[in-house]
PDB file of C-alpha atoms in Angstrom:
ATOM      1  CA  MET A   1     -72.327  11.236 103.629  1.00 83.00           C
ATOM      2  CA  ASN A   2     -74.754   9.099 105.819  1.00 95.00           C
ATOM      3  CA  THR A   3     -76.556  11.092 108.005  1.00 98.00           C
ATOM      4  CA  ILE A   4     -79.522  13.393 107.420  1.00 98.00           C
ATOM      5  CA  THR A   5     -81.566  15.216 109.453  1.00 98.00           C
ATOM      6  CA  LEU A   6     -84.567  17.144 108.344  1.00 98.00           C
ATOM      7  CA  ILE A   7     -86.466  19.735 110.724  1.00 98.00           C
ATOM      8  CA  GLY A   8     -89.590  19.293 109.564  1.00 96.00           C
ATOM      9  CA  CYS A   9     -91.558  15.757 108.783  1.00 96.00           C
ATOM     10  CA  GLY A  10     -94.811  16.671 107.084  1.00 95.00           C
ATOM     11  CA  TRP A  11     -96.256  16.761 103.786  1.00 97.00           C
ATOM     12  CA  PHE A  12     -92.721  16.497 102.261  1.00 97.00           C
ATOM     13  CA  GLY A  13     -90.609  15.735 104.618  1.00 98.00           C
ATOM     14  CA  LEU A  14     -91.934  12.329 105.552  1.00 98.00           C
ATOM     15  CA  PRO A  15     -92.017  11.321 102.073  1.00 98.00           C
ATOM     16  CA  LEU A  16     -88.384  12.807 101.891  1.00 98.00           C
ATOM     17  CA  ALA A  17     -87.811  10.958 104.482  1.00 98.00           C
ATOM     18  CA  LYS A  18     -88.942   7.227 102.477  1.00 98.00           C
ATOM     19  CA  HIS A  19     -86.807   8.369 100.026  1.00 98.00           C
ATOM     20  CA  LEU A  20     -83.827   8.779 101.625  1.00 98.00           C
ATOM     21  CA  ILE A  21     -84.062   5.012 103.967  1.00 97.00           C
ATOM     22  CA  ASN A  22     -84.730   3.603 100.560  1.00 97.00           C
ATOM     23  CA  GLN A  23     -81.523   5.055  99.247  1.00 96.00           C
ATOM     24  CA  GLY A  24     -79.485   4.154 101.792  1.00 96.00           C
ATOM     25  CA  PHE A  25     -79.052   7.405 104.353  1.00 97.00           C
ATOM     26  CA  GLN A  26     -79.709   7.808 108.085  1.00 98.00           C
ATOM     27  CA  VAL A  27     -83.070   9.917 108.536  1.00 98.00           C
ATOM     28  CA  LYS A  28     -83.205  11.835 111.498  1.00 98.00           C
ATOM     29  CA  ALA A  29     -86.801  13.620 111.495  1.00 98.00           C
ATOM     30  CA  SER A  30     -88.442  16.696 113.963  1.00 97.00           C
ATOM     31  CA  LYS A  31     -92.083  16.837 114.226  1.00 96.00           C
ATOM     32  CA  ARG A  32     -93.731  19.547 116.578  1.00 92.00           C
ATOM     33  CA  HIS A  33     -95.666  17.946 118.645  1.00 92.00           C
ATOM     34  CA  VAL A  34     -94.337  14.354 120.912  1.00 91.00           C
ATOM     35  CA  ASP A  35     -97.633  11.835 119.788  1.00 93.00           C
ATOM     36  CA  ASP A  36     -96.959  12.057 115.665  1.00 93.00           C
ATOM     37  CA  LEU A  37     -94.082  10.416 116.459  1.00 94.00           C
ATOM     38  CA  VAL A  38     -95.424   6.994 117.459  1.00 94.00           C
ATOM     39  CA  SER A  39     -94.873   5.917 114.147  1.00 94.00           C
ATOM     40  CA  LEU A  40     -91.822   7.080 112.585  1.00 96.00           C
ATOM     41  CA  PRO A  41     -89.504   4.404 113.787  1.00 96.00           C
ATOM     42  CA  GLN A  42     -91.656   1.998 111.944  1.00 95.00           C
ATOM     43  CA  MET A  43     -91.182   3.842 109.596  1.00 96.00           C
ATOM     44  CA  GLY A  44     -86.770   3.467 109.863  1.00 97.00           C
ATOM     45  CA  ILE A  45     -87.037   7.347 110.915  1.00 98.00           C
ATOM     46  CA  GLU A  46     -84.891   8.120 114.907  1.00 97.00           C
ATOM     47  CA  GLY A  47     -87.653  11.103 115.917  1.00 97.00           C
ATOM     48  CA  TYR A  48     -87.368  14.107 118.160  1.00 96.00           C
ATOM     49  CA  GLN A  49     -89.294  16.047 119.359  1.00 95.00           C
ATOM     50  CA  LEU A  50     -88.663  19.826 118.329  1.00 96.00           C
ATOM     51  CA  ASP A  51     -90.737  22.688 119.101  1.00 94.00           C
ATOM     52  CA  LEU A  52     -89.036  25.894 118.473  1.00 94.00           C
ATOM     53  CA  ALA A  53     -91.111  28.078 120.373  1.00 91.00           C
ATOM     54  CA  ASN A  54     -91.133  26.382 123.543  1.00 92.00           C
ATOM     55  CA  VAL A  55     -87.243  24.513 123.247  1.00 91.00           C
ATOM     56  CA  THR A  56     -87.059  22.340 125.903  1.00 86.00           C
ATOM     57  CA  LEU A  57     -83.964  21.181 127.670  1.00 86.00           C
ATOM     58  CA  ASP A  58     -83.817  17.684 126.271  1.00 83.00           C
ATOM     59  CA  ALA A  59     -84.652  19.370 122.691  1.00 84.00           C
ATOM     60  CA  LYS A  60     -81.262  21.391 123.347  1.00 86.00           C
ATOM     61  CA  ALA A  61     -79.594  18.564 124.209  1.00 86.00           C
ATOM     62  CA  SER A  62     -80.917  15.436 121.500  1.00 91.00           C
ATOM     63  CA  SER A  63     -77.808  14.141 118.738  1.00 96.00           C
ATOM     64  CA  LEU A  64     -80.932  16.037 116.273  1.00 97.00           C
ATOM     65  CA  PHE A  65     -78.709  17.893 115.023  1.00 97.00           C
ATOM     66  CA  ASP A  66     -75.516  15.583 114.748  1.00 97.00           C
ATOM     67  CA  ALA A  67     -75.335  14.508 110.681  1.00 98.00           C
ATOM     68  CA  ASP A  68     -73.801  15.251 107.845  1.00 98.00           C
ATOM     69  CA  ALA A  69     -76.898  16.988 106.485  1.00 98.00           C
ATOM     70  CA  ILE A  70     -79.339  19.344 107.292  1.00 98.00           C
ATOM     71  CA  VAL A  71     -83.099  20.169 105.291  1.00 98.00           C
ATOM     72  CA  ILE A  72     -85.207  22.788 107.320  1.00 98.00           C
ATOM     73  CA  ASN A  73     -88.456  22.794 105.601  1.00 97.00           C
ATOM     74  CA  ILE A  74     -90.748  24.972 108.454  1.00 94.00           C
ATOM     75  CA  PRO A  75     -93.927  26.614 106.540  1.00 89.00           C
ATOM     76  CA  PRO A  76     -93.399  30.066 106.997  1.00 90.00           C
ATOM     77  CA  GLY A  77     -97.209  30.756 107.840  1.00 80.00           C
ATOM     78  CA  LEU A  78     -96.730  34.190 106.453  1.00 66.00           C
ATOM     79  CA  ARG A  79    -100.435  33.988 104.485  1.00 66.00           C
ATOM     80  CA  ARG A  80    -101.986  32.717 107.941  1.00 67.00           C
ATOM     81  CA  GLY A  81    -101.240  35.729 109.712  1.00 65.00           C
ATOM     82  CA  GLU A  82     -98.616  33.808 111.313  1.00 66.00           C
ATOM     83  CA  SER A  83     -95.047  36.197 112.821  1.00 77.00           C
ATOM     84  CA  ASP A  84     -92.340  34.274 114.859  1.00 91.00           C
ATOM     85  CA  TYR A  85     -91.076  33.006 111.503  1.00 94.00           C
ATOM     86  CA  ILE A  86     -88.036  34.128 111.989  1.00 95.00           C
ATOM     87  CA  ALA A  87     -87.611  34.186 115.469  1.00 94.00           C
ATOM     88  CA  TYR A  88     -88.101  30.411 114.909  1.00 95.00           C
ATOM     89  CA  LEU A  89     -85.260  30.111 112.262  1.00 96.00           C
ATOM     90  CA  THR A  90     -82.896  32.358 115.386  1.00 96.00           C
ATOM     91  CA  GLU A  91     -83.757  29.634 117.508  1.00 96.00           C
ATOM     92  CA  LEU A  92     -83.130  26.370 114.831  1.00 96.00           C
ATOM     93  CA  LYS A  93     -79.428  28.129 113.800  1.00 96.00           C
ATOM     94  CA  SER A  94     -78.391  28.329 117.253  1.00 95.00           C
ATOM     95  CA  LEU A  95     -79.352  25.652 118.069  1.00 96.00           C
ATOM     96  CA  MET A  96     -77.307  24.154 114.783  1.00 96.00           C
ATOM     97  CA  GLY A  97     -74.352  25.595 116.760  1.00 95.00           C
ATOM     98  CA  THR A  98     -70.952  25.511 115.120  1.00 95.00           C
ATOM     99  CA  ARG A  99     -71.309  22.111 113.373  1.00 95.00           C
ATOM    100  CA  GLN A 100     -70.196  22.037 109.201  1.00 96.00           C
ATOM    101  CA  TYR A 101     -72.775  20.676 107.386  1.00 97.00           C
ATOM    102  CA  GLN A 102     -71.369  18.784 103.535  1.00 97.00           C
ATOM    103  CA  LYS A 103     -74.977  20.773 102.779  1.00 98.00           C
ATOM    104  CA  VAL A 104     -77.314  22.495 104.267  1.00 98.00           C
ATOM    105  CA  ILE A 105     -81.340  23.118 102.204  1.00 98.00           C
ATOM    106  CA  PHE A 106     -82.940  24.986 103.144  1.00 98.00           C
ATOM    107  CA  ILE A 107     -86.454  25.245 101.283  1.00 98.00           C
ATOM    108  CA  SER A 108     -88.269  28.585 101.129  1.00 98.00           C
ATOM    109  CA  THR A 109     -90.797  29.668  97.930  1.00 97.00           C
ATOM    110  CA  THR A 110     -91.142  31.119  94.929  1.00 97.00           C
ATOM    111  CA  GLY A 111     -93.663  33.976  96.865  1.00 96.00           C
ATOM    112  CA  VAL A 112     -90.204  35.867  96.617  1.00 97.00           C
ATOM    113  CA  TYR A 113     -90.883  37.532  93.186  1.00 98.00           C
ATOM    114  CA  PRO A 114     -93.621  39.977  92.554  1.00 97.00           C
ATOM    115  CA  SER A 115     -96.867  39.275  90.212  1.00 94.00           C
ATOM    116  CA  LEU A 116     -95.062  41.312  86.665  1.00 95.00           C
ATOM    117  CA  ASP A 117     -95.515  40.134  83.623  1.00 96.00           C
ATOM    118  CA  GLN A 118     -91.985  38.592  83.383  1.00 95.00           C
ATOM    119  CA  THR A 119     -90.346  35.414  83.488  1.00 98.00           C
ATOM    120  CA  ALA A 120     -88.805  34.670  87.042  1.00 98.00           C
ATOM    121  CA  ASN A 121     -85.413  33.290  87.308  1.00 98.00           C
ATOM    122  CA  GLU A 122     -83.270  32.823  90.451  1.00 98.00           C
ATOM    123  CA  ASP A 123     -81.815  36.658  90.237  1.00 97.00           C
ATOM    124  CA  ASP A 124     -85.258  38.588  90.760  1.00 97.00           C
ATOM    125  CA  ALA A 125     -85.904  38.048  93.905  1.00 97.00           C
ATOM    126  CA  SER A 126     -87.135  41.234  95.296  1.00 97.00           C
ATOM    127  CA  ALA A 127     -88.535  42.069  98.742  1.00 96.00           C
ATOM    128  CA  PHE A 128     -91.722  43.520  97.214  1.00 95.00           C
ATOM    129  CA  ASN A 129     -93.937  43.335  99.819  1.00 94.00           C
ATOM    130  CA  GLY A 130     -93.846  42.639 104.143  1.00 92.00           C
ATOM    131  CA  MET A 131     -94.013  38.936 102.805  1.00 93.00           C
ATOM    132  CA  SER A 132     -91.297  38.689 100.530  1.00 95.00           C
ATOM    133  CA  GLU A 133     -89.243  41.021 102.646  1.00 95.00           C
ATOM    134  CA  THR A 134     -89.363  38.336 105.735  1.00 95.00           C
ATOM    135  CA  LEU A 135     -88.820  34.959 102.775  1.00 96.00           C
ATOM    136  CA  LEU A 136     -85.758  36.573 101.633  1.00 97.00           C
ATOM    137  CA  GLN A 137     -84.805  37.733 105.594  1.00 96.00           C
ATOM    138  CA  ALA A 138     -85.071  34.060 106.054  1.00 97.00           C
ATOM    139  CA  GLU A 139     -82.946  32.710 103.055  1.00 98.00           C
ATOM    140  CA  SER A 140     -80.286  34.938 104.092  1.00 98.00           C
ATOM    141  CA  MET A 141     -80.166  33.521 107.484  1.00 97.00           C
ATOM    142  CA  PHE A 142     -78.680  30.360 106.285  1.00 97.00           C
ATOM    143  CA  ALA A 143     -77.457  31.228 102.580  1.00 96.00           C
ATOM    144  CA  SER A 144     -74.660  32.405 104.325  1.00 93.00           C
ATOM    145  CA  MET A 145     -74.053  29.484 106.195  1.00 96.00           C
ATOM    146  CA  ALA A 146     -71.431  26.699 104.328  1.00 96.00           C
ATOM    147  CA  ASN A 147     -72.404  24.313 101.498  1.00 97.00           C
ATOM    148  CA  SER A 148     -75.851  25.998 101.687  1.00 98.00           C
ATOM    149  CA  CYS A 149     -78.664  25.373  99.193  1.00 98.00           C
ATOM    150  CA  ILE A 150     -81.778  27.547  98.602  1.00 98.00           C
ATOM    151  CA  VAL A 151     -84.326  25.453  97.207  1.00 98.00           C
ATOM    152  CA  ARG A 152     -87.688  28.036  95.695  1.00 98.00           C
ATOM    153  CA  PHE A 153     -90.749  25.698  95.994  1.00 98.00           C
ATOM    154  CA  SER A 154     -93.437  27.002  93.203  1.00 98.00           C
ATOM    155  CA  GLY A 155     -96.721  25.949  94.744  1.00 97.00           C
ATOM    156  CA  LEU A 156     -97.243  22.800  95.149  1.00 97.00           C
ATOM    157  CA  ILE A 157     -99.431  19.891  94.549  1.00 97.00           C
ATOM    158  CA  GLY A 158     -99.385  15.583  94.587  1.00 97.00           C
ATOM    159  CA  PRO A 159    -101.027  13.014  97.161  1.00 95.00           C
ATOM    160  CA  LYS A 160    -103.644  15.292  99.785  1.00 94.00           C
ATOM    161  CA  ARG A 161    -102.661  18.695  97.715  1.00 96.00           C
ATOM    162  CA  HIS A 162    -105.409  18.327  94.584  1.00 97.00           C
ATOM    163  CA  PRO A 163    -106.148  22.132  92.820  1.00 97.00           C
ATOM    164  CA  GLY A 164    -109.561  20.898  92.128  1.00 97.00           C
ATOM    165  CA  ARG A 165    -111.197  22.833  95.370  1.00 95.00           C
ATOM    166  CA  PHE A 166    -109.339  25.674  94.777  1.00 95.00           C
ATOM    167  CA  PHE A 167    -111.674  28.020  92.461  1.00 96.00           C
ATOM    168  CA  ALA A 168    -114.500  24.806  92.015  1.00 97.00           C
ATOM    169  CA  GLY A 169    -117.594  26.796  91.881  1.00 96.00           C
ATOM    170  CA  LYS A 170    -116.655  30.606  92.211  1.00 97.00           C
ATOM    171  CA  SER A 171    -117.480  32.583  89.340  1.00 97.00           C
ATOM    172  CA  ASP A 172    -116.747  36.254  87.908  1.00 97.00           C
ATOM    173  CA  VAL A 173    -112.730  35.250  89.041  1.00 97.00           C
ATOM    174  CA  SER A 174    -110.639  37.187  86.933  1.00 97.00           C
ATOM    175  CA  GLY A 175    -107.402  36.427  85.857  1.00 97.00           C
ATOM    176  CA  ALA A 176    -107.820  33.383  83.407  1.00 98.00           C
ATOM    177  CA  ASN A 177    -104.819  34.635  81.122  1.00 98.00           C
ATOM    178  CA  VAL A 178    -102.874  34.241  84.698  1.00 98.00           C
ATOM    179  CA  ALA A 179     -99.404  31.713  83.564  1.00 98.00           C
ATOM    180  CA  VAL A 180     -99.675  28.260  86.681  1.00 98.00           C
ATOM    181  CA  ASN A 181     -96.591  27.762  88.633  1.00 98.00           C
ATOM    182  CA  LEU A 182     -96.618  24.841  89.924  1.00 98.00           C
ATOM    183  CA  VAL A 183     -94.566  21.612  91.413  1.00 98.00           C
ATOM    184  CA  HIS A 184     -95.687  17.882  91.798  1.00 98.00           C
ATOM    185  CA  LEU A 185     -94.182  16.563  95.143  1.00 98.00           C
ATOM    186  CA  GLU A 186     -92.330  14.159  93.513  1.00 98.00           C
ATOM    187  CA  ASP A 187     -90.795  16.217  91.464  1.00 98.00           C
ATOM    188  CA  CYS A 188     -89.377  18.280  95.076  1.00 98.00           C
ATOM    189  CA  ILE A 189     -88.767  15.032  96.348  1.00 98.00           C
ATOM    190  CA  ALA A 190     -86.162  14.544  93.751  1.00 98.00           C
ATOM    191  CA  ALA A 191     -84.394  17.651  92.861  1.00 98.00           C
ATOM    192  CA  VAL A 192     -83.852  17.662  96.416  1.00 98.00           C
ATOM    193  CA  SER A 193     -82.399  14.217  96.501  1.00 98.00           C
ATOM    194  CA  LEU A 194     -80.203  15.272  93.947  1.00 98.00           C
ATOM    195  CA  ILE A 195     -79.107  18.271  95.800  1.00 98.00           C
ATOM    196  CA  LEU A 196     -78.003  16.360  98.191  1.00 97.00           C
ATOM    197  CA  SER A 197     -76.305  13.920  96.592  1.00 96.00           C
ATOM    198  CA  THR A 198     -74.466  16.754  94.765  1.00 97.00           C
ATOM    199  CA  GLN A 199     -71.216  18.380  96.758  1.00 93.00           C
ATOM    200  CA  ASP A 200     -70.664  21.167  94.219  1.00 95.00           C
ATOM    201  CA  THR A 201     -74.830  23.272  93.992  1.00 98.00           C
ATOM    202  CA  LEU A 202     -75.128  26.805  93.294  1.00 98.00           C
ATOM    203  CA  PRO A 203     -76.396  28.618  96.286  1.00 98.00           C
ATOM    204  CA  ILE A 204     -79.969  28.941  94.946  1.00 98.00           C
ATOM    205  CA  TYR A 205     -82.692  26.661  92.667  1.00 98.00           C
ATOM    206  CA  ASN A 206     -86.093  27.290  91.744  1.00 98.00           C
ATOM    207  CA  LEU A 207     -88.783  24.112  91.187  1.00 98.00           C
ATOM    208  CA  ALA A 208     -91.500  24.712  89.206  1.00 98.00           C
ATOM    209  CA  ALA A 209     -92.856  22.367  86.236  1.00 98.00           C
ATOM    210  CA  PRO A 210     -91.932  24.149  82.837  1.00 98.00           C
ATOM    211  CA  ILE A 211     -95.824  24.072  81.342  1.00 98.00           C
ATOM    212  CA  HIS A 212     -97.975  26.771  82.233  1.00 98.00           C
ATOM    213  CA  PRO A 213    -101.276  26.354  81.738  1.00 98.00           C
ATOM    214  CA  THR A 214    -103.185  29.454  82.277  1.00 98.00           C
ATOM    215  CA  ARG A 215    -104.991  29.955  85.322  1.00 98.00           C
ATOM    216  CA  GLY A 216    -108.416  29.348  83.468  1.00 97.00           C
ATOM    217  CA  GLU A 217    -107.397  26.273  81.604  1.00 98.00           C
ATOM    218  CA  PHE A 218    -105.989  24.418  84.689  1.00 98.00           C
ATOM    219  CA  TYR A 219    -108.588  25.140  86.951  1.00 98.00           C
ATOM    220  CA  VAL A 220    -111.124  24.506  84.957  1.00 98.00           C
ATOM    221  CA  ALA A 221    -109.548  20.707  84.668  1.00 98.00           C
ATOM    222  CA  ALA A 222    -108.978  20.672  87.966  1.00 98.00           C
ATOM    223  CA  ALA A 223    -112.511  21.005  89.494  1.00 98.00           C
ATOM    224  CA  LYS A 224    -113.727  18.840  86.638  1.00 97.00           C
ATOM    225  CA  HIS A 225    -111.715  16.033  87.211  1.00 97.00           C
ATOM    226  CA  LEU A 226    -113.055  15.631  90.847  1.00 97.00           C
ATOM    227  CA  GLY A 227    -116.498  16.390  89.813  1.00 97.00           C
ATOM    228  CA  LEU A 228    -116.896  19.822  90.885  1.00 98.00           C
ATOM    229  CA  THR A 229    -118.386  22.496  89.316  1.00 98.00           C
ATOM    230  CA  ALA A 230    -116.347  24.527  87.640  1.00 97.00           C
ATOM    231  CA  PRO A 231    -115.035  27.934  88.147  1.00 98.00           C
ATOM    232  CA  GLU A 232    -115.768  31.518  86.120  1.00 97.00           C
ATOM    233  CA  PHE A 233    -113.758  33.117  84.462  1.00 98.00           C
ATOM    234  CA  ASN A 234    -113.917  36.717  83.599  1.00 97.00           C
ATOM    235  CA  GLN A 235    -112.432  38.954  80.578  1.00 95.00           C
ATOM    236  CA  GLN A 236    -110.347  40.418  83.232  1.00 97.00           C
ATOM    237  CA  SER A 237    -106.797  40.495  82.624  1.00 96.00           C
ATOM    238  CA  GLN A 238    -104.213  39.990  85.734  1.00 97.00           C
ATOM    239  CA  PRO A 239     -99.851  40.160  85.290  1.00 97.00           C
ATOM    240  CA  SER A 240     -98.637  36.576  84.633  1.00 97.00           C
ATOM    241  CA  LYS A 241     -95.833  36.192  86.110  1.00 97.00           C
ATOM    242  CA  VAL A 242     -94.026  32.665  84.995  1.00 98.00           C
ATOM    243  CA  ILE A 243     -91.091  31.145  87.685  1.00 98.00           C
ATOM    244  CA  ASP A 244     -88.017  29.553  85.641  1.00 98.00           C
ATOM    245  CA  GLY A 245     -87.013  26.231  87.024  1.00 98.00           C
ATOM    246  CA  GLN A 246     -84.321  24.892  84.706  1.00 98.00           C
ATOM    247  CA  LEU A 247     -81.974  26.979  86.400  1.00 98.00           C
ATOM    248  CA  ILE A 248     -81.625  23.122  87.541  1.00 98.00           C
ATOM    249  CA  CYS A 249     -81.523  21.485  84.559  1.00 98.00           C
ATOM    250  CA  ARG A 250     -78.828  23.393  83.142  1.00 98.00           C
ATOM    251  CA  ASP A 251     -76.357  22.896  85.913  1.00 98.00           C
ATOM    252  CA  LEU A 252     -77.962  19.487  87.597  1.00 98.00           C
ATOM    253  CA  GLY A 253     -78.667  17.712  84.430  1.00 98.00           C
ATOM    254  CA  TYR A 254     -81.759  16.935  85.986  1.00 98.00           C
ATOM    255  CA  VAL A 255     -84.934  16.223  84.570  1.00 98.00           C
ATOM    256  CA  TYR A 256     -88.794  17.176  85.373  1.00 98.00           C
ATOM    257  CA  ARG A 257     -90.899  14.255  86.800  1.00 98.00           C
ATOM    258  CA  GLN A 258     -93.588  15.679  86.426  1.00 98.00           C
ATOM    259  CA  PRO A 259     -93.714  18.845  83.593  1.00 98.00           C
ATOM    260  CA  ASN A 260     -97.163  19.015  82.874  1.00 98.00           C
ATOM    261  CA  PRO A 261     -99.662  20.396  85.371  1.00 98.00           C
ATOM    262  CA  LEU A 262    -102.513  18.887  84.027  1.00 98.00           C
ATOM    263  CA  LYS A 263    -101.354  15.609  83.635  1.00 97.00           C
ATOM    264  CA  MET A 264     -99.966  16.005  87.603  1.00 97.00           C
ATOM    265  CA  LEU A 265    -104.185  16.121  88.198  1.00 97.00           C
ATOM    266  CA  ASP A 266    -104.044  12.583  88.059  1.00 96.00           C
ATOM    267  CA  ALA A 267    -101.307  12.277  90.576  1.00 94.00           C
ATOM    268  CA  CYS A 268    -103.135  14.058  93.100  1.00 93.00           C
TER     269      CYS A 268
END
């Protein structure tokens, strides 16, 4: 495997691209806006403009999709009320055509697991609401492709994504008992790189740090870490879902670089 295409080169895609280049791969990457391509060649990245809402003839004729492997990382935007996610992915799959990739990695989320008092593994996904139904539909579009792997990220944390502001200064917050399910950018990069370099992988892996502090413990510490007013939690409990991210460890020997969300705060 020599050439890897990244669809999406933002908060996760850009550092992944840099990491892969350091490993000796040729990296192609897409950005939605042409102005954002300027800095990519300086980092050794072959940049392509791709707006799935308005695919140009140039984009259709480009060599962006000519690669040994492809990583698809398009934020769903469902929480913001965006509704074109499936249409964008349908267009993307059409652009990929009949190419045969050594690895197709589709980045999804653990939003496919309902908020129940349970430990959720890769087999527990369900279409329990409109958002999870859309996410599972998106996964299914690529799961049927040869050499595909779905990677479900837990809540993302890392540079420019410090969780300290999320509940800072708020009072009467419910769910202090709820387990925190997070994964650091460093582990997202390392795990996806491992999957790219492994021929035989399972169809789906969760990524979630193995330590799960409670929301009451974690978000108080996170706010204080930024010097902000800590949130005040009430006594109302909520279902506490724990995402099991250990399958990739058992199957591929992966070891989490950032296993403890409380210690991740220093790596933000």
